[in-house]
PDB file of C-alpha atoms in Angstrom:
ATOM      1  CA  MET A   1     167.840 113.972 106.499  1.00  0.00           C
ATOM      2  CA  GLU A   2     167.865 114.219 102.705  1.00  0.00           C
ATOM      3  CA  ARG A   3     164.942 111.864 102.508  1.00  0.00           C
ATOM      4  CA  PHE A   4     163.007 114.107 104.878  1.00  0.00           C
ATOM      5  CA  GLU A   5     163.719 117.132 102.702  1.00  0.00           C
ATOM      6  CA  ALA A   6     162.561 115.235  99.633  1.00  0.00           C
ATOM      7  CA  ILE A   7     159.046 114.944 101.086  1.00  0.00           C
ATOM      8  CA  PRO A   8     156.781 117.784 100.017  1.00  0.00           C
ATOM      9  CA  ALA A   9     156.244 120.453 102.708  1.00  0.00           C
ATOM     10  CA  HIS A  10     152.513 119.921 103.219  1.00  0.00           C
ATOM     11  CA  TYR A  11     153.142 116.185 103.955  1.00  0.00           C
ATOM     12  CA  ARG A  12     155.893 117.157 106.394  1.00  0.00           C
ATOM     13  CA  TRP A  13     153.416 119.369 108.245  1.00  0.00           C
ATOM     14  CA  LEU A  14     150.912 116.525 108.338  1.00  0.00           C
ATOM     15  CA  MET A  15     153.545 114.151 109.742  1.00  0.00           C
ATOM     16  CA  ILE A  16     153.941 116.276 112.872  1.00  0.00           C
ATOM     17  CA  PRO A  17     150.336 115.710 114.077  1.00  0.00           C
ATOM     18  CA  GLY A  18     150.643 112.056 113.004  1.00  0.00           C
ATOM     19  CA  VAL A  19     153.775 111.583 115.126  1.00  0.00           C
ATOM     20  CA  VAL A  20     152.095 113.402 118.045  1.00  0.00           C
ATOM     21  CA  LEU A  21     149.038 111.137 117.700  1.00  0.00           C
ATOM     22  CA  LEU A  22     151.287 108.058 117.496  1.00  0.00           C
ATOM     23  CA  LEU A  23     153.195 109.140 120.632  1.00  0.00           C
ATOM     24  CA  GLY A  24     149.863 109.885 122.401  1.00  0.00           C
ATOM     25  CA  ALA A  25     148.507 106.446 121.456  1.00  0.00           C
ATOM     26  CA  LEU A  26     151.693 104.747 122.699  1.00  0.00           C
ATOM     27  CA  TYR A  27     151.565 106.758 125.922  1.00  0.00           C
ATOM     28  CA  TRP A  28     147.879 105.906 126.425  1.00  0.00           C
ATOM     29  CA  ASN A  29     148.357 102.218 125.714  1.00  0.00           C
ATOM     30  CA  PHE A  30     151.550 101.562 127.669  1.00  0.00           C
ATOM     31  CA  PHE A  31     151.523 104.125 130.491  1.00  0.00           C
ATOM     32  CA  TYR A  32     148.223 105.838 131.216  1.00  0.00           C
ATOM     33  CA  GLN A  33     145.661 103.007 130.862  1.00  0.00           C
ATOM     34  CA  PRO A  34     147.436 100.379 133.057  1.00  0.00           C
ATOM     35  CA  PHE A  35     148.021 102.954 135.778  1.00  0.00           C
ATOM     36  CA  SER A  36     144.479 104.230 135.400  1.00  0.00           C
ATOM     37  CA  GLU A  37     143.052 100.759 136.049  1.00  0.00           C
ATOM     38  CA  GLU A  38     145.377 100.337 139.029  1.00  0.00           C
ATOM     39  CA  MET A  39     144.345 103.770 140.355  1.00  0.00           C
ATOM     40  CA  THR A  40     140.658 102.829 139.998  1.00  0.00           C
ATOM     41  CA  ALA A  41     141.229  99.572 141.899  1.00  0.00           C
ATOM     42  CA  LEU A  42     143.181 101.426 144.599  1.00  0.00           C
ATOM     43  CA  GLN A  43     140.449 104.067 144.867  1.00  0.00           C
ATOM     44  CA  GLU A  44     137.846 101.324 145.378  1.00  0.00           C
ATOM     45  CA  THR A  45     140.046  99.815 148.100  1.00  0.00           C
ATOM     46  CA  ILE A  46     140.408 103.232 149.729  1.00  0.00           C
ATOM     47  CA  ASP A  47     136.638 103.761 149.616  1.00  0.00           C
ATOM     48  CA  THR A  48     136.050 100.355 151.210  1.00  0.00           C
ATOM     49  CA  LYS A  49     138.599 101.087 153.936  1.00  0.00           C
ATOM     50  CA  LEU A  50     137.035 104.501 154.574  1.00  0.00           C
ATOM     51  CA  GLN A  51     133.612 102.870 154.999  1.00  0.00           C
ATOM     52  CA  THR A  52     135.132 100.384 157.436  1.00  0.00           C
ATOM     53  CA  ILE A  53     136.769 103.224 159.354  1.00  0.00           C
ATOM     54  CA  GLU A  54     133.442 105.095 159.533  1.00  0.00           C
ATOM     55  CA  LYS A  55     131.734 101.949 160.815  1.00  0.00           C
ATOM     56  CA  TYR A  56     134.361 101.455 163.532  1.00  0.00           C
ATOM     57  CA  GLN A  57     134.288 105.138 164.443  1.00  0.00           C
ATOM     58  CA  THR A  58     130.529 104.874 164.929  1.00  0.00           C
ATOM     59  CA  ILE A  59     131.037 101.856 167.172  1.00  0.00           C
ATOM     60  CA  ALA A  60     133.846 103.608 169.043  1.00  0.00           C
ATOM     61  CA  ALA A  61     131.618 106.648 169.575  1.00  0.00           C
ATOM     62  CA  GLN A  62     129.026 104.362 171.175  1.00  0.00           C
ATOM     63  CA  LEU A  63     131.566 102.426 173.251  1.00  0.00           C
ATOM     64  CA  ASP A  64     130.777 104.323 176.444  1.00  0.00           C
ATOM     65  CA  ILE A  65     127.072 103.659 175.918  1.00  0.00           C
ATOM     66  CA  PHE A  66     127.789  99.946 175.438  1.00  0.00           C
ATOM     67  CA  ARG A  67     129.982  99.848 178.544  1.00  0.00           C
ATOM     68  CA  THR A  68     127.230 101.526 180.558  1.00  0.00           C
ATOM     69  CA  GLU A  69     124.697  98.994 179.259  1.00  0.00           C
ATOM     70  CA  VAL A  70     127.021  96.094 180.109  1.00  0.00           C
ATOM     71  CA  ALA A  71     127.552  97.440 183.638  1.00  0.00           C
ATOM     72  CA  ALA A  72     123.783  97.832 184.091  1.00  0.00           C
ATOM     73  CA  LEU A  73     123.155  94.295 182.815  1.00  0.00           C
ATOM     74  CA  GLU A  74     125.854  92.868 185.087  1.00  0.00           C
ATOM     75  CA  SER A  75     124.369  94.596 188.126  1.00  0.00           C
ATOM     76  CA  ARG A  76     120.909  93.330 187.148  1.00  0.00           C
ATOM     77  CA  LEU A  77     122.328  89.812 186.791  1.00  0.00           C
ATOM     78  CA  LYS A  78     123.778  90.040 190.299  1.00  0.00           C
ATOM     79  CA  VAL A  79     120.359  91.056 191.635  1.00  0.00           C
ATOM     80  CA  LEU A  80     118.694  88.182 189.796  1.00  0.00           C
ATOM     81  CA  LEU A  81     121.330  85.696 190.947  1.00  0.00           C
ATOM     82  CA  ARG A  82     120.491  86.594 194.546  1.00  0.00           C
ATOM     83  CA  GLU A  83     116.986  85.307 193.868  1.00  0.00           C
ATOM     84  CA  LEU A  84     118.346  81.891 192.879  1.00  0.00           C
ATOM     85  CA  PRO A  85     120.032  79.950 195.668  1.00  0.00           C
ATOM     86  CA  GLU A  86     123.209  78.015 195.246  1.00  0.00           C
ATOM     87  CA  SER A  87     123.113  74.349 196.194  1.00  0.00           C
ATOM     88  CA  ARG A  88     124.806  75.082 199.523  1.00  0.00           C
ATOM     89  CA  GLU A  89     121.995  77.542 200.328  1.00  0.00           C
ATOM     90  CA  ILE A  90     119.208  74.939 200.100  1.00  0.00           C
ATOM     91  CA  PRO A  91     119.326  74.034 203.845  1.00  0.00           C
ATOM     92  CA  GLY A  92     118.925  77.746 204.646  1.00  0.00           C
ATOM     93  CA  MET A  93     115.994  77.886 202.239  1.00  0.00           C
ATOM     94  CA  ILE A  94     114.360  74.951 204.028  1.00  0.00           C
ATOM     95  CA  ARG A  95     114.857  76.743 207.371  1.00  0.00           C
ATOM     96  CA  ARG A  96     113.193  79.884 205.982  1.00  0.00           C
ATOM     97  CA  ILE A  97     110.228  77.826 204.741  1.00  0.00           C
ATOM     98  CA  SER A  98     109.950  76.211 208.163  1.00  0.00           C
ATOM     99  CA  ASP A  99     110.204  79.600 209.901  1.00  0.00           C
ATOM    100  CA  VAL A 100     107.442  81.007 207.688  1.00  0.00           C
ATOM    101  CA  GLY A 101     105.224  78.027 208.564  1.00  0.00           C
ATOM    102  CA  VAL A 102     105.819  78.380 212.294  1.00  0.00           C
ATOM    103  CA  ARG A 103     105.324  82.155 212.160  1.00  0.00           C
ATOM    104  CA  THR A 104     101.934  81.742 210.479  1.00  0.00           C
ATOM    105  CA  GLY A 105     100.812  79.244 213.138  1.00  0.00           C
ATOM    106  CA  LEU A 106     101.049  76.059 211.118  1.00  0.00           C
ATOM    107  CA  GLN A 107     102.316  72.679 212.259  1.00  0.00           C
ATOM    108  CA  ILE A 108     105.065  71.557 209.873  1.00  0.00           C
ATOM    109  CA  ASN A 109     104.671  67.842 209.172  1.00  0.00           C
ATOM    110  CA  LEU A 110     107.121  67.498 206.272  1.00  0.00           C
ATOM    111  CA  ILE A 111     109.677  69.551 204.365  1.00  0.00           C
ATOM    112  CA  LYS A 112     111.618  67.195 202.134  1.00  0.00           C
ATOM    113  CA  PRO A 113     113.874  68.244 199.245  1.00  0.00           C
ATOM    114  CA  GLN A 114     113.577  66.009 196.184  1.00  0.00           C
ATOM    115  CA  LEU A 115     116.253  65.204 193.627  1.00  0.00           C
ATOM    116  CA  GLU A 116     117.510  68.174 191.639  1.00  0.00           C
ATOM    117  CA  GLN A 117     116.398  68.272 187.991  1.00  0.00           C
ATOM    118  CA  ARG A 118     118.981  69.921 185.754  1.00  0.00           C
ATOM    119  CA  LYS A 119     117.919  71.919 182.724  1.00  0.00           C
ATOM    120  CA  GLU A 120     120.016  73.778 180.150  1.00  0.00           C
ATOM    121  CA  PHE A 121     121.477  76.485 182.433  1.00  0.00           C
ATOM    122  CA  TYR A 122     119.546  76.113 185.682  1.00  0.00           C
ATOM    123  CA  ALA A 123     118.380  73.401 188.044  1.00  0.00           C
ATOM    124  CA  GLU A 124     114.952  72.902 189.574  1.00  0.00           C
ATOM    125  CA  ILE A 125     114.949  71.832 193.214  1.00  0.00           C
ATOM    126  CA  PRO A 126     111.532  70.515 194.238  1.00  0.00           C
ATOM    127  CA  ILE A 127     110.697  70.534 197.948  1.00  0.00           C
ATOM    128  CA  GLN A 128     107.731  68.534 199.188  1.00  0.00           C
ATOM    129  CA  ILE A 129     105.844  70.392 201.926  1.00  0.00           C
ATOM    130  CA  ARG A 130     103.064  69.144 204.231  1.00  0.00           C
ATOM    131  CA  VAL A 131     101.597  71.465 206.874  1.00  0.00           C
ATOM    132  CA  LYS A 132      98.609  71.330 209.194  1.00  0.00           C
ATOM    133  CA  GLY A 133      96.541  74.297 210.284  1.00  0.00           C
ATOM    134  CA  PRO A 134      93.558  76.518 209.563  1.00  0.00           C
ATOM    135  CA  TYR A 135      92.745  77.682 206.046  1.00  0.00           C
ATOM    136  CA  HIS A 136      93.650  81.346 206.642  1.00  0.00           C
ATOM    137  CA  ALA A 137      97.015  80.386 208.149  1.00  0.00           C
ATOM    138  CA  VAL A 138      97.699  78.261 205.038  1.00  0.00           C
ATOM    139  CA  GLY A 139      96.815  81.223 202.826  1.00  0.00           C
ATOM    140  CA  GLN A 140      99.177  83.471 204.811  1.00  0.00           C
ATOM    141  CA  PHE A 141     101.905  80.781 204.610  1.00  0.00           C
ATOM    142  CA  LEU A 142     101.590  80.538 200.816  1.00  0.00           C
ATOM    143  CA  ASP A 143     101.588  84.334 200.481  1.00  0.00           C
ATOM    144  CA  ASP A 144     104.692  84.641 202.675  1.00  0.00           C
ATOM    145  CA  LEU A 145     106.444  81.985 200.575  1.00  0.00           C
ATOM    146  CA  ALA A 146     105.653  84.002 197.458  1.00  0.00           C
ATOM    147  CA  HIS A 147     107.315  87.045 199.039  1.00  0.00           C
ATOM    148  CA  LEU A 148     110.593  85.379 200.005  1.00  0.00           C
ATOM    149  CA  GLU A 149     113.627  86.874 198.294  1.00  0.00           C
ATOM    150  CA  ARG A 150     114.199  83.613 196.427  1.00  0.00           C
ATOM    151  CA  ILE A 151     112.098  82.429 193.515  1.00  0.00           C
ATOM    152  CA  ILE A 152     109.713  79.706 194.610  1.00  0.00           C
ATOM    153  CA  SER A 153     107.035  78.141 192.435  1.00  0.00           C
ATOM    154  CA  LEU A 154     104.179  76.313 194.197  1.00  0.00           C
ATOM    155  CA  ASP A 155     102.450  73.440 192.406  1.00  0.00           C
ATOM    156  CA  GLY A 156      99.995  70.699 193.247  1.00  0.00           C
ATOM    157  CA  ILE A 157      98.434  72.400 196.246  1.00  0.00           C
ATOM    158  CA  GLN A 158      96.043  69.967 197.951  1.00  0.00           C
ATOM    159  CA  ILE A 159      93.976  71.052 200.940  1.00  0.00           C
ATOM    160  CA  GLU A 160      92.154  68.383 202.937  1.00  0.00           C
ATOM    161  CA  ALA A 161      89.359  70.099 204.846  1.00  0.00           C
ATOM    162  CA  THR A 162      88.665  67.197 207.201  1.00  0.00           C
ATOM    163  CA  ASN A 163      92.063  67.161 208.926  1.00  0.00           C
ATOM    164  CA  GLN A 164      93.191  70.678 207.863  1.00  0.00           C
ATOM    165  CA  GLU A 165      96.290  69.276 206.159  1.00  0.00           C
ATOM    166  CA  THR A 166      97.807  70.974 203.106  1.00  0.00           C
ATOM    167  CA  GLN A 167     100.351  69.473 200.726  1.00  0.00           C
ATOM    168  CA  CYS A 168     102.220  71.188 197.938  1.00  0.00           C
ATOM    169  CA  LEU A 169     105.381  70.997 195.924  1.00  0.00           C
ATOM    170  CA  ALA A 170     107.550  74.119 196.231  1.00  0.00           C
ATOM    171  CA  THR A 171     110.134  74.375 193.474  1.00  0.00           C
ATOM    172  CA  THR A 172     113.099  76.697 193.729  1.00  0.00           C
ATOM    173  CA  PHE A 173     115.752  77.219 191.118  1.00  0.00           C
ATOM    174  CA  ARG A 174     119.487  77.755 190.906  1.00  0.00           C
ATOM    175  CA  PHE A 175     121.917  78.594 188.146  1.00  0.00           C
ATOM    176  CA  LEU A 176     124.327  75.891 187.131  1.00  0.00           C
ATOM    177  CA  ASP A 177     127.996  76.762 187.200  1.00  0.00           C
ATOM    178  CA  GLU A 178     130.037  76.383 184.012  1.00  0.00           C
ATOM    179  CA  ALA A 179     131.148  72.813 184.739  1.00  0.00           C
ATOM    180  CA  GLU A 180     127.567  71.715 185.453  1.00  0.00           C
ATOM    181  CA  THR A 181     126.331  73.452 182.300  1.00  0.00           C
ATOM    182  CA  ASN A 182     128.962  71.590 180.266  1.00  0.00           C
ATOM    183  CA  GLU A 183     127.863  68.285 181.851  1.00  0.00           C
ATOM    184  CA  VAL A 184     124.231  68.966 180.913  1.00  0.00           C
ATOM    185  CA  ALA A 185     125.251  69.884 177.343  1.00  0.00           C
ATOM    186  CA  ALA A 186     127.340  66.719 177.037  1.00  0.00           C
ATOM    187  CA  ALA A 187     124.489  64.566 178.396  1.00  0.00           C
ATOM    188  CA  THR A 188     122.061  66.239 175.983  1.00  0.00           C
ATOM    189  CA  LYS A 189     124.362  65.558 173.013  1.00  0.00           C
ATOM    190  CA  LYS A 190     124.889  61.975 174.181  1.00  0.00           C
ATOM    191  CA  GLY A 191     121.121  61.467 174.529  1.00  0.00           C
ATOM    192  CA  ALA A 192     120.515  62.960 171.080  1.00  0.00           C
ATOM    193  CA  LYS A 193     122.983  60.545 169.435  1.00  0.00           C
ATOM    194  CA  LYS A 194     121.239  57.452 170.839  1.00  0.00           C
TER     195      LYS A 194
END
């Protein structure tokens, strides 16, 4: 204490702000700045999380809309699936083709399903058709085929005027089930490796 009293008064008064500045610098360096950097990092994390929450809240607000869209798409898929026969429905399809031919006054000479040709997620089932009858009856037959509830594509229509015989290839389609789709994918990969 005697040493402190030996210092002139104006230096003692200057020491007080110096000590305060020294304590402030120590506080800044060891306490405030490290916590400040941590607080900044935490604030950035909070901001990121808040943005994520806003994004998910927006999605959650639209969830009912998405569910409605999914339900509409599923019902549309069911309607479309009705237009594609399953493999067990092919005999019924052949009967309907035959019935349409008889109803339009044609003589059915041949209705012969060909081998199924599998694609990525569907199969094409070609059916060779040969009928005999007048031109207008053939036109009505082809129109009636186009209006069946199943999808039928007609190709290679040949009309022989001399004997009134018409040939065509009617192709119908069906969706492959999951196992068949996997088989096609595996065969495609195997073919690509060769």
